PDB file of C-alpha atoms and ligand atoms in Angstrom:
ATOM      1  CA  MET A   1     134.425 111.516 110.600  1.00 53.00           C
ATOM      2  CA  SER A   2     131.275 108.944 110.096  1.00 54.00           C
ATOM      3  CA  THR A   3     132.043 104.922 109.689  1.00 56.00           C
ATOM      4  CA  VAL A   4     128.704 103.946 109.597  1.00 54.00           C
ATOM      5  CA  ALA A   5     126.425 103.934 106.992  1.00 60.00           C
ATOM      6  CA  PRO A   6     123.396 105.929 107.028  1.00 63.00           C
ATOM      7  CA  ASP A   7     119.958 105.150 106.889  1.00 67.00           C
ATOM      8  CA  VAL A   8     118.969 104.089 103.851  1.00 70.00           C
ATOM      9  CA  VAL A   9     115.199 105.447 103.047  1.00 76.00           C
ATOM     10  CA  GLY A  10     114.791 105.824  99.277  1.00 79.00           C
ATOM     11  CA  SER A  11     111.385 104.050  98.154  1.00 91.00           C
ATOM     12  CA  LEU A  12     112.497 103.036  94.422  1.00 95.00           C
ATOM     13  CA  SER A  13     115.198 100.243  93.558  1.00 95.00           C
ATOM     14  CA  VAL A  14     118.203 100.992  92.631  1.00 96.00           C
ATOM     15  CA  ASP A  15     117.005  99.579  88.831  1.00 97.00           C
ATOM     16  CA  GLU A  16     113.931 101.880  89.221  1.00 97.00           C
ATOM     17  CA  ALA A  17     115.859 104.811  89.887  1.00 98.00           C
ATOM     18  CA  VAL A  18     118.199 104.184  87.231  1.00 98.00           C
ATOM     19  CA  ALA A  19     115.627 103.672  84.516  1.00 97.00           C
ATOM     20  CA  THR A  20     113.141 106.316  85.328  1.00 96.00           C
ATOM     21  CA  ARG A  21     116.129 109.063  85.425  1.00 97.00           C
ATOM     22  CA  ARG A  22     116.635 111.311  82.777  1.00 96.00           C
ATOM     23  CA  SER A  23     117.253 115.144  82.734  1.00 97.00           C
ATOM     24  CA  VAL A  24     114.616 117.532  83.716  1.00 96.00           C
ATOM     25  CA  ARG A  25     113.986 120.798  82.472  1.00 95.00           C
ATOM     26  CA  ALA A  26     110.661 122.186  83.834  1.00 95.00           C
ATOM     27  CA  TYR A  27     109.767 121.670  87.102  1.00 97.00           C
ATOM     28  CA  LEU A  28     107.171 122.868  89.641  1.00 97.00           C
ATOM     29  CA  PRO A  29     107.495 125.303  92.594  1.00 96.00           C
ATOM     30  CA  ARG A  30     106.971 122.615  95.260  1.00 98.00           C
ATOM     31  CA  PRO A  31     109.968 122.990  97.815  1.00 98.00           C
ATOM     32  CA  VAL A  32     112.202 120.120  98.460  1.00 98.00           C
ATOM     33  CA  PRO A  33     113.029 119.464 102.001  1.00 97.00           C
ATOM     34  CA  PRO A  34     116.019 120.016 103.820  1.00 98.00           C
ATOM     35  CA  ARG A  35     116.096 116.697 105.439  1.00 98.00           C
ATOM     36  CA  ASP A  36     116.121 115.342 101.564  1.00 98.00           C
ATOM     37  CA  VAL A  37     118.869 117.045 100.579  1.00 98.00           C
ATOM     38  CA  GLU A  38     121.186 116.156 103.790  1.00 98.00           C
ATOM     39  CA  GLU A  39     120.141 112.803 103.604  1.00 98.00           C
ATOM     40  CA  ILE A  40     121.145 112.627  99.789  1.00 98.00           C
ATOM     41  CA  LEU A  41     124.396 114.399 100.186  1.00 98.00           C
ATOM     42  CA  THR A  42     125.052 112.379 103.287  1.00 98.00           C
ATOM     43  CA  LEU A  43     124.281 109.136 101.405  1.00 98.00           C
ATOM     44  CA  ALA A  44     125.901 110.075  98.164  1.00 98.00           C
ATOM     45  CA  ALA A  45     129.490 110.506 100.489  1.00 98.00           C
ATOM     46  CA  ARG A  46     129.743 106.549 100.397  1.00 98.00           C
ATOM     47  CA  THR A  47     131.319 106.706  96.939  1.00 98.00           C
ATOM     48  CA  ALA A  48     134.522 105.734  96.518  1.00 98.00           C
ATOM     49  CA  SER A  49     137.105 108.091  95.665  1.00 98.00           C
ATOM     50  CA  ASN A  50     141.060 107.735  95.245  1.00 98.00           C
ATOM     51  CA  SER A  51     142.648 106.253  99.035  1.00 98.00           C
ATOM     52  CA  ASN A  52     139.171 107.530 100.558  1.00 98.00           C
ATOM     53  CA  THR A  53     139.881 111.226  99.522  1.00 98.00           C
ATOM     54  CA  GLN A  54     136.969 112.600  99.011  1.00 98.00           C
ATOM     55  CA  PRO A  55     138.005 115.561  96.738  1.00 98.00           C
ATOM     56  CA  TRP A  56     134.317 116.596  96.369  1.00 98.00           C
ATOM     57  CA  HIS A  57     132.165 119.684  97.724  1.00 98.00           C
ATOM     58  CA  VAL A  58     128.956 120.895  97.248  1.00 99.00           C
ATOM     59  CA  HIS A  59     127.338 123.970  97.440  1.00 98.00           C
ATOM     60  CA  VAL A  60     123.341 123.592  97.844  1.00 98.00           C
ATOM     61  CA  VAL A  61     121.839 127.087  96.070  1.00 98.00           C
ATOM     62  CA  THR A  62     118.416 128.123  97.141  1.00 98.00           C
ATOM     63  CA  GLY A  63     116.501 131.443  97.968  1.00 98.00           C
ATOM     64  CA  ARG A  64     117.886 134.526  97.416  1.00 98.00           C
ATOM     65  CA  THR A  65     121.191 133.440  96.585  1.00 98.00           C
ATOM     66  CA  LYS A  66     119.358 131.216  93.538  1.00 98.00           C
ATOM     67  CA  ARG A  67     117.970 134.237  92.346  1.00 98.00           C
ATOM     68  CA  ASP A  68     120.866 136.732  92.515  1.00 98.00           C
ATOM     69  CA  LEU A  69     123.140 134.647  91.161  1.00 98.00           C
ATOM     70  CA  ALA A  70     120.828 133.723  88.509  1.00 98.00           C
ATOM     71  CA  GLU A  71     120.778 137.626  87.133  1.00 98.00           C
ATOM     72  CA  SER A  72     125.055 137.785  87.521  1.00 98.00           C
ATOM     73  CA  LEU A  73     124.906 135.021  85.339  1.00 98.00           C
ATOM     74  CA  TRP A  74     121.833 136.152  82.747  1.00 98.00           C
ATOM     75  CA  GLU A  75     124.044 139.491  83.158  1.00 98.00           C
ATOM     76  CA  ALA A  76     127.510 138.008  82.154  1.00 98.00           C
ATOM     77  CA  LEU A  77     125.634 135.771  78.964  1.00 97.00           C
ATOM     78  CA  GLU A  78     123.698 138.751  77.682  1.00 96.00           C
ATOM     79  CA  ASN A  79     126.975 140.438  77.225  1.00 96.00           C
ATOM     80  CA  ASP A  80     128.743 137.536  75.670  1.00 94.00           C
ATOM     81  CA  ASP A  81     131.295 137.651  79.408  1.00 94.00           C
ATOM     82  CA  ARG A  82     132.760 133.441  79.165  1.00 94.00           C
ATOM     83  CA  THR A  83     135.700 132.188  80.324  1.00 93.00           C
ATOM     84  CA  THR A  84     137.875 129.874  79.313  1.00 92.00           C
ATOM     85  CA  PRO A  85     136.751 126.563  81.745  1.00 91.00           C
ATOM     86  CA  GLU A  86     138.868 125.550  84.076  1.00 93.00           C
ATOM     87  CA  TYR A  87     138.921 121.685  82.767  1.00 94.00           C
ATOM     88  CA  ARG A  88     137.204 120.756  78.623  1.00 94.00           C
ATOM     89  CA  TYR A  89     133.809 119.280  79.693  1.00 95.00           C
ATOM     90  CA  GLN A  90     133.369 118.945  75.634  1.00 94.00           C
ATOM     91  CA  PRO A  91     135.420 119.341  72.293  1.00 93.00           C
ATOM     92  CA  ASP A  92     134.349 123.056  70.432  1.00 93.00           C
ATOM     93  CA  PRO A  93     131.597 121.504  68.359  1.00 92.00           C
ATOM     94  CA  ASP A  94     133.206 121.140  64.781  1.00 95.00           C
ATOM     95  CA  ASP A  95     135.897 119.008  66.259  1.00 96.00           C
ATOM     96  CA  TRP A  96     132.836 115.991  67.092  1.00 97.00           C
ATOM     97  CA  SER A  97     132.934 112.792  64.901  1.00 97.00           C
ATOM     98  CA  GLU A  98     130.648 109.714  64.240  1.00 98.00           C
ATOM     99  CA  PRO A  99     129.325 108.297  65.995  1.00 97.00           C
ATOM    100  CA  LEU A 100     129.156 110.721  68.696  1.00 97.00           C
ATOM    101  CA  LEU A 101     128.246 113.489  66.366  1.00 97.00           C
ATOM    102  CA  SER A 102     124.830 112.134  64.749  1.00 97.00           C
ATOM    103  CA  ARG A 103     123.793 111.157  68.735  1.00 96.00           C
ATOM    104  CA  ARG A 104     124.889 114.293  69.367  1.00 96.00           C
ATOM    105  CA  ARG A 105     122.602 116.146  66.393  1.00 94.00           C
ATOM    106  CA  GLN A 106     119.614 113.814  66.975  1.00 93.00           C
ATOM    107  CA  PHE A 107     119.741 115.129  71.017  1.00 93.00           C
ATOM    108  CA  GLY A 108     119.810 118.783  69.954  1.00 90.00           C
ATOM    109  CA  ASP A 109     117.302 118.042  67.159  1.00 87.00           C
ATOM    110  CA  GLU A 110     114.693 116.465  69.890  1.00 87.00           C
ATOM    111  CA  LEU A 111     115.042 119.275  72.294  1.00 88.00           C
ATOM    112  CA  TYR A 112     115.046 122.094  70.424  1.00 81.00           C
ATOM    113  CA  ARG A 113     112.675 121.150  67.490  1.00 70.00           C
ATOM    114  CA  CYS A 114     110.458 118.740  69.300  1.00 65.00           C
ATOM    115  CA  THR A 115     109.660 120.238  72.814  1.00 66.00           C
ATOM    116  CA  LEU A 116     110.097 123.556  72.484  1.00 68.00           C
ATOM    117  CA  GLY A 117     109.106 124.259  68.737  1.00 76.00           C
ATOM    118  CA  VAL A 118     112.368 126.094  68.259  1.00 67.00           C
ATOM    119  CA  GLU A 119     114.381 125.097  65.019  1.00 68.00           C
ATOM    120  CA  HIS A 120     117.948 124.448  64.694  1.00 66.00           C
ATOM    121  CA  ASP A 121     118.815 128.175  62.844  1.00 73.00           C
ATOM    122  CA  ASP A 122     116.573 130.224  65.160  1.00 79.00           C
ATOM    123  CA  THR A 123     119.312 131.294  67.253  1.00 82.00           C
ATOM    124  CA  GLU A 124     117.165 133.948  69.693  1.00 83.00           C
ATOM    125  CA  GLY A 125     114.886 130.458  70.860  1.00 82.00           C
ATOM    126  CA  ARG A 126     118.112 128.602  71.527  1.00 84.00           C
ATOM    127  CA  LEU A 127     119.475 131.614  73.154  1.00 88.00           C
ATOM    128  CA  ALA A 128     116.317 131.516  75.605  1.00 88.00           C
ATOM    129  CA  HIS A 129     116.249 128.268  76.034  1.00 88.00           C
ATOM    130  CA  HIS A 130     119.930 128.017  77.292  1.00 93.00           C
ATOM    131  CA  ARG A 131     119.409 131.176  79.386  1.00 95.00           C
ATOM    132  CA  ARG A 132     116.869 128.525  81.816  1.00 95.00           C
ATOM    133  CA  ASN A 133     120.348 127.002  82.699  1.00 97.00           C
ATOM    134  CA  TYR A 134     121.551 129.670  84.902  1.00 98.00           C
ATOM    135  CA  GLU A 135     118.060 129.679  87.091  1.00 98.00           C
ATOM    136  CA  PHE A 136     118.133 126.059  87.502  1.00 98.00           C
ATOM    137  CA  PHE A 137     115.722 125.632  84.705  1.00 97.00           C
ATOM    138  CA  GLY A 138     113.093 126.560  87.602  1.00 97.00           C
ATOM    139  CA  ALA A 139     114.124 123.661  89.871  1.00 98.00           C
ATOM    140  CA  PRO A 140     113.867 125.212  93.793  1.00 98.00           C
ATOM    141  CA  VAL A 141     117.080 123.975  94.909  1.00 98.00           C
ATOM    142  CA  GLY A 142     120.569 124.561  92.855  1.00 99.00           C
ATOM    143  CA  LEU A 143     123.471 122.907  93.223  1.00 99.00           C
ATOM    144  CA  ILE A 144     126.791 123.800  92.786  1.00 99.00           C
ATOM    145  CA  LEU A 145     129.793 120.817  92.652  1.00 98.00           C
ATOM    146  CA  THR A 146     133.399 121.373  92.751  1.00 98.00           C
ATOM    147  CA  VAL A 147     136.117 119.243  93.355  1.00 98.00           C
ATOM    148  CA  ASP A 148     139.597 119.755  95.395  1.00 98.00           C
ATOM    149  CA  ARG A 149     142.503 120.708  92.320  1.00 98.00           C
ATOM    150  CA  GLN A 150     144.962 118.601  94.243  1.00 98.00           C
ATOM    151  CA  SER A 151     142.748 115.387  93.243  1.00 97.00           C
ATOM    152  CA  LEU A 152     143.004 116.468  89.260  1.00 97.00           C
ATOM    153  CA  GLY A 153     142.953 114.500  87.201  1.00 93.00           C
ATOM    154  CA  GLY A 154     141.684 111.410  88.282  1.00 95.00           C
ATOM    155  CA  GLY A 155     139.217 113.684  90.758  1.00 97.00           C
ATOM    156  CA  LEU A 156     136.995 114.486  88.199  1.00 98.00           C
ATOM    157  CA  ILE A 157     136.083 110.452  88.295  1.00 98.00           C
ATOM    158  CA  ASP A 158     135.799 110.545  91.834  1.00 98.00           C
ATOM    159  CA  ALA A 159     133.150 113.778  91.536  1.00 98.00           C
ATOM    160  CA  GLY A 160     131.658 111.937  88.736  1.00 98.00           C
ATOM    161  CA  ALA A 161     131.080 108.661  90.668  1.00 98.00           C
ATOM    162  CA  PHE A 162     129.810 111.302  93.413  1.00 99.00           C
ATOM    163  CA  LEU A 163     127.603 113.040  90.988  1.00 99.00           C
ATOM    164  CA  GLN A 164     125.559 110.114  90.029  1.00 98.00           C
ATOM    165  CA  ALA A 165     125.099 108.908  93.097  1.00 98.00           C
ATOM    166  CA  ILE A 166     123.457 112.207  93.991  1.00 99.00           C
ATOM    167  CA  ILE A 167     121.248 111.708  90.840  1.00 98.00           C
ATOM    168  CA  LEU A 168     120.112 108.476  91.737  1.00 98.00           C
ATOM    169  CA  LEU A 169     119.128 108.931  95.677  1.00 98.00           C
ATOM    170  CA  ALA A 170     117.140 111.976  94.005  1.00 98.00           C
ATOM    171  CA  ARG A 171     115.551 109.653  91.860  1.00 98.00           C
ATOM    172  CA  ALA A 172     114.589 107.229  94.532  1.00 97.00           C
ATOM    173  CA  ARG A 173     113.174 110.124  96.770  1.00 97.00           C
ATOM    174  CA  GLY A 174     110.781 110.867  93.276  1.00 97.00           C
ATOM    175  CA  LEU A 175     113.176 113.631  92.906  1.00 98.00           C
ATOM    176  CA  ASP A 176     114.450 114.992  89.259  1.00 98.00           C
ATOM    177  CA  THR A 177     117.195 116.150  88.509  1.00 98.00           C
ATOM    178  CA  CYS A 178     119.598 118.188  85.536  1.00 98.00           C
ATOM    179  CA  PRO A 179     123.563 117.908  85.528  1.00 98.00           C
ATOM    180  CA  GLN A 180     124.502 121.208  83.967  1.00 98.00           C
ATOM    181  CA  ALA A 181     127.737 121.719  82.263  1.00 98.00           C
ATOM    182  CA  SER A 182     126.449 125.495  81.154  1.00 97.00           C
ATOM    183  CA  PHE A 183     127.892 126.608  84.149  1.00 98.00           C
ATOM    184  CA  LEU A 184     131.332 126.330  83.743  1.00 98.00           C
ATOM    185  CA  ASP A 185     131.479 128.970  81.070  1.00 97.00           C
ATOM    186  CA  PHE A 186     131.066 131.619  83.545  1.00 98.00           C
ATOM    187  CA  HIS A 187     132.839 130.036  86.299  1.00 98.00           C
ATOM    188  CA  PRO A 188     133.805 133.223  87.914  1.00 98.00           C
ATOM    189  CA  VAL A 189     130.580 134.640  88.329  1.00 98.00           C
ATOM    190  CA  VAL A 190     129.185 131.588  90.342  1.00 98.00           C
ATOM    191  CA  ARG A 191     132.736 131.619  92.136  1.00 98.00           C
ATOM    192  CA  ARG A 192     132.125 135.030  93.593  1.00 97.00           C
ATOM    193  CA  HIS A 193     128.624 134.294  94.488  1.00 97.00           C
ATOM    194  CA  LEU A 194     128.984 131.603  96.831  1.00 98.00           C
ATOM    195  CA  ARG A 195     133.051 132.494  97.765  1.00 98.00           C
ATOM    196  CA  ILE A 196     134.161 129.948  96.287  1.00 98.00           C
ATOM    197  CA  PRO A 197     137.661 129.295  97.532  1.00 98.00           C
ATOM    198  CA  ALA A 198     140.816 128.691  95.366  1.00 97.00           C
ATOM    199  CA  GLU A 199     141.332 125.297  95.578  1.00 98.00           C
ATOM    200  CA  GLN A 200     138.117 124.175  94.516  1.00 98.00           C
ATOM    201  CA  MET A 201     137.749 123.358  90.943  1.00 98.00           C
ATOM    202  CA  LEU A 202     134.051 124.001  89.325  1.00 98.00           C
ATOM    203  CA  VAL A 203     132.598 120.271  88.147  1.00 98.00           C
ATOM    204  CA  CYS A 204     129.129 121.287  87.062  1.00 98.00           C
ATOM    205  CA  GLY A 205     125.854 122.032  88.342  1.00 98.00           C
ATOM    206  CA  VAL A 206     123.029 120.085  89.151  1.00 99.00           C
ATOM    207  CA  ALA A 207     118.707 121.327  89.439  1.00 98.00           C
ATOM    208  CA  LEU A 208     116.480 119.545  91.588  1.00 98.00           C
ATOM    209  CA  GLY A 209     113.317 119.100  92.529  1.00 98.00           C
ATOM    210  CA  TYR A 210     109.609 117.593  91.418  1.00 98.00           C
ATOM    211  CA  ALA A 211     109.515 117.728  87.285  1.00 97.00           C
ATOM    212  CA  ASP A 212     106.582 119.382  85.800  1.00 95.00           C
ATOM    213  CA  ASP A 213     105.215 116.611  83.979  1.00 91.00           C
ATOM    214  CA  GLY A 214     102.812 118.630  82.396  1.00 88.00           C
ATOM    215  CA  HIS A 215     105.452 120.406  80.927  1.00 85.00           C
ATOM    216  CA  CYS A 216     107.169 118.701  77.549  1.00 83.00           C
ATOM    217  CA  LEU A 217     110.714 118.866  79.216  1.00 85.00           C
ATOM    218  CA  GLY A 218     109.658 117.613  82.232  1.00 83.00           C
ATOM    219  CA  GLY A 219     109.792 114.333  80.745  1.00 77.00           C
ATOM    220  CA  LEU A 220     111.750 114.182  77.607  1.00 84.00           C
ATOM    221  CA  THR A 221     112.902 110.895  77.227  1.00 88.00           C
ATOM    222  CA  THR A 222     115.944 110.366  74.585  1.00 93.00           C
ATOM    223  CA  GLU A 223     117.238 106.497  73.155  1.00 94.00           C
ATOM    224  CA  ARG A 224     120.093 104.394  74.290  1.00 97.00           C
ATOM    225  CA  GLU A 225     122.524 101.915  71.825  1.00 97.00           C
ATOM    226  CA  PRO A 226     121.883  98.415  72.686  1.00 98.00           C
ATOM    227  CA  VAL A 227     124.373  96.718  74.992  1.00 98.00           C
ATOM    228  CA  GLY A 228     125.964  94.493  72.256  1.00 97.00           C
ATOM    229  CA  SER A 229     127.252  98.162  70.874  1.00 97.00           C
ATOM    230  CA  TYR A 230     129.231  99.139  73.540  1.00 98.00           C
ATOM    231  CA  THR A 231     130.380  96.289  74.751  1.00 98.00           C
ATOM    232  CA  THR A 232     132.737  93.309  74.375  1.00 98.00           C
ATOM    233  CA  PHE A 233     132.863  90.022  75.906  1.00 97.00           C
ATOM    234  CA  HIS A 234     135.896  88.762  76.714  1.00 98.00           C
ATOM    235  CA  ASP A 235     135.862  85.085  77.407  1.00 95.00           C
TER     236      ASP A 235
HETATM  237  C1  FMN B 301     128.131 116.607  83.167  1.00 56.76           C
HETATM  238  C2  FMN B 301     127.027 116.521  82.141  1.00 56.76           C
HETATM  239  C3  FMN B 301     126.340 118.141  82.026  1.00 56.76           C
HETATM  240  C4  FMN B 301     125.489 118.227  81.668  1.00 56.76           C
HETATM  241  N1  FMN B 301     125.058 119.697  81.261  1.00 56.76           N
HETATM  242  C5  FMN B 301     123.989 119.798  80.523  1.00 56.76           C
HETATM  243  C6  FMN B 301     123.413 121.078  80.673  1.00 56.76           C
HETATM  244  O1  FMN B 301     124.786 122.401  80.778  1.00 56.76           O
HETATM  245  N2  FMN B 301     122.098 121.547  80.243  1.00 56.76           N
HETATM  246  C7  FMN B 301     121.708 120.884  79.992  1.00 56.76           C
HETATM  247  O2  FMN B 301     120.095 121.190  79.539  1.00 56.76           O
HETATM  248  N3  FMN B 301     121.932 119.320  80.069  1.00 56.76           N
HETATM  249  C8  FMN B 301     123.136 119.041  80.134  1.00 56.76           C
HETATM  250  N4  FMN B 301     122.952 117.629  80.407  1.00 56.76           N
HETATM  251  C9  FMN B 301     122.263 116.331  80.522  1.00 56.76           C
HETATM  252  C10 FMN B 301     122.240 116.216  79.011  1.00 56.76           C
HETATM  253  O3  FMN B 301     122.068 116.522  77.569  1.00 56.76           O
HETATM  254  C11 FMN B 301     121.519 114.603  79.051  1.00 56.76           C
HETATM  255  O4  FMN B 301     122.362 113.744  80.376  1.00 56.76           O
HETATM  256  C12 FMN B 301     121.461 113.620  77.840  1.00 56.76           C
HETATM  257  O5  FMN B 301     121.253 114.592  76.575  1.00 56.76           O
HETATM  258  C13 FMN B 301     121.353 112.281  78.136  1.00 56.76           C
HETATM  259  O6  FMN B 301     119.752 113.046  78.603  1.00 56.76           O
HETATM  260  P1  FMN B 301     119.098 112.032  79.705  1.00 56.76           P
HETATM  261  O7  FMN B 301     119.986 112.359  80.484  1.00 56.76           O
HETATM  262  O8  FMN B 301     117.737 112.689  80.010  1.00 56.76           O
HETATM  263  O9  FMN B 301     119.254 110.371  79.667  1.00 56.76           O
HETATM  264  C14 FMN B 301     124.831 117.396  81.052  1.00 56.76           C
HETATM  265  C15 FMN B 301     124.553 116.110  81.293  1.00 56.76           C
HETATM  266  C16 FMN B 301     125.891 115.591  82.110  1.00 56.76           C
HETATM  267  C17 FMN B 301     125.934 114.335  82.196  1.00 56.76           C
END
């Protein structure tokens, strides 16, 4: 086991990486150097976890495996062959309330109408966009993040911190990402293709590549609330 921090080679500061990060849903075909993927995952493992249990595991999906996985997931989507996710990432659509409900609606409207020209009630247009999740939005690399079940539920916090480290380390190298819970609906298909052992629970997917800045989905920037609205300073 490594006890020394790996070399740091990213070129953006932490502030720059955080400030310029966004979820990218359109990628260039430009390949991601395998060395970058390995460096990102090596450094991400410096993430804090419960008693240093490091409950995460990453499946790196490229090439033919990525294509085959997408085909199987599209088939499952077409047949509406959904499975109850192994953990609840979000409530049913009708169970959201304010202020989260309005933020969610605003995001959905921006994503579908402003960037794709798809109206809210255009079911086919929305489905065509949703489908692209399963090919990691055309990114050359897909990551499937899992967590060891024995670490639950706190292990999901550790895995979330690990996920954010991957995302920021990628950004520091000029790469972009999109975390993807959409894989959860079809977790048995993912499990079968990647031969994921039973003790690993699927957390989410992550698209990894270089943004296609010429495409609106390569540069969608979302709003944030001001710091005073979500912070209470206790003196
Ligand atoms: C755990 C997680 C799962 C997500 N799943 C999806 C997904 O399945 N598909 C998608 O297009 N975006 C997904 N997102 C991206 C969010 O929609 C996005 O983070 C949010 O709208 C804020 O936009 P930004 O990341 O560009 O700042 C996910 C984000 C997180 C953190």
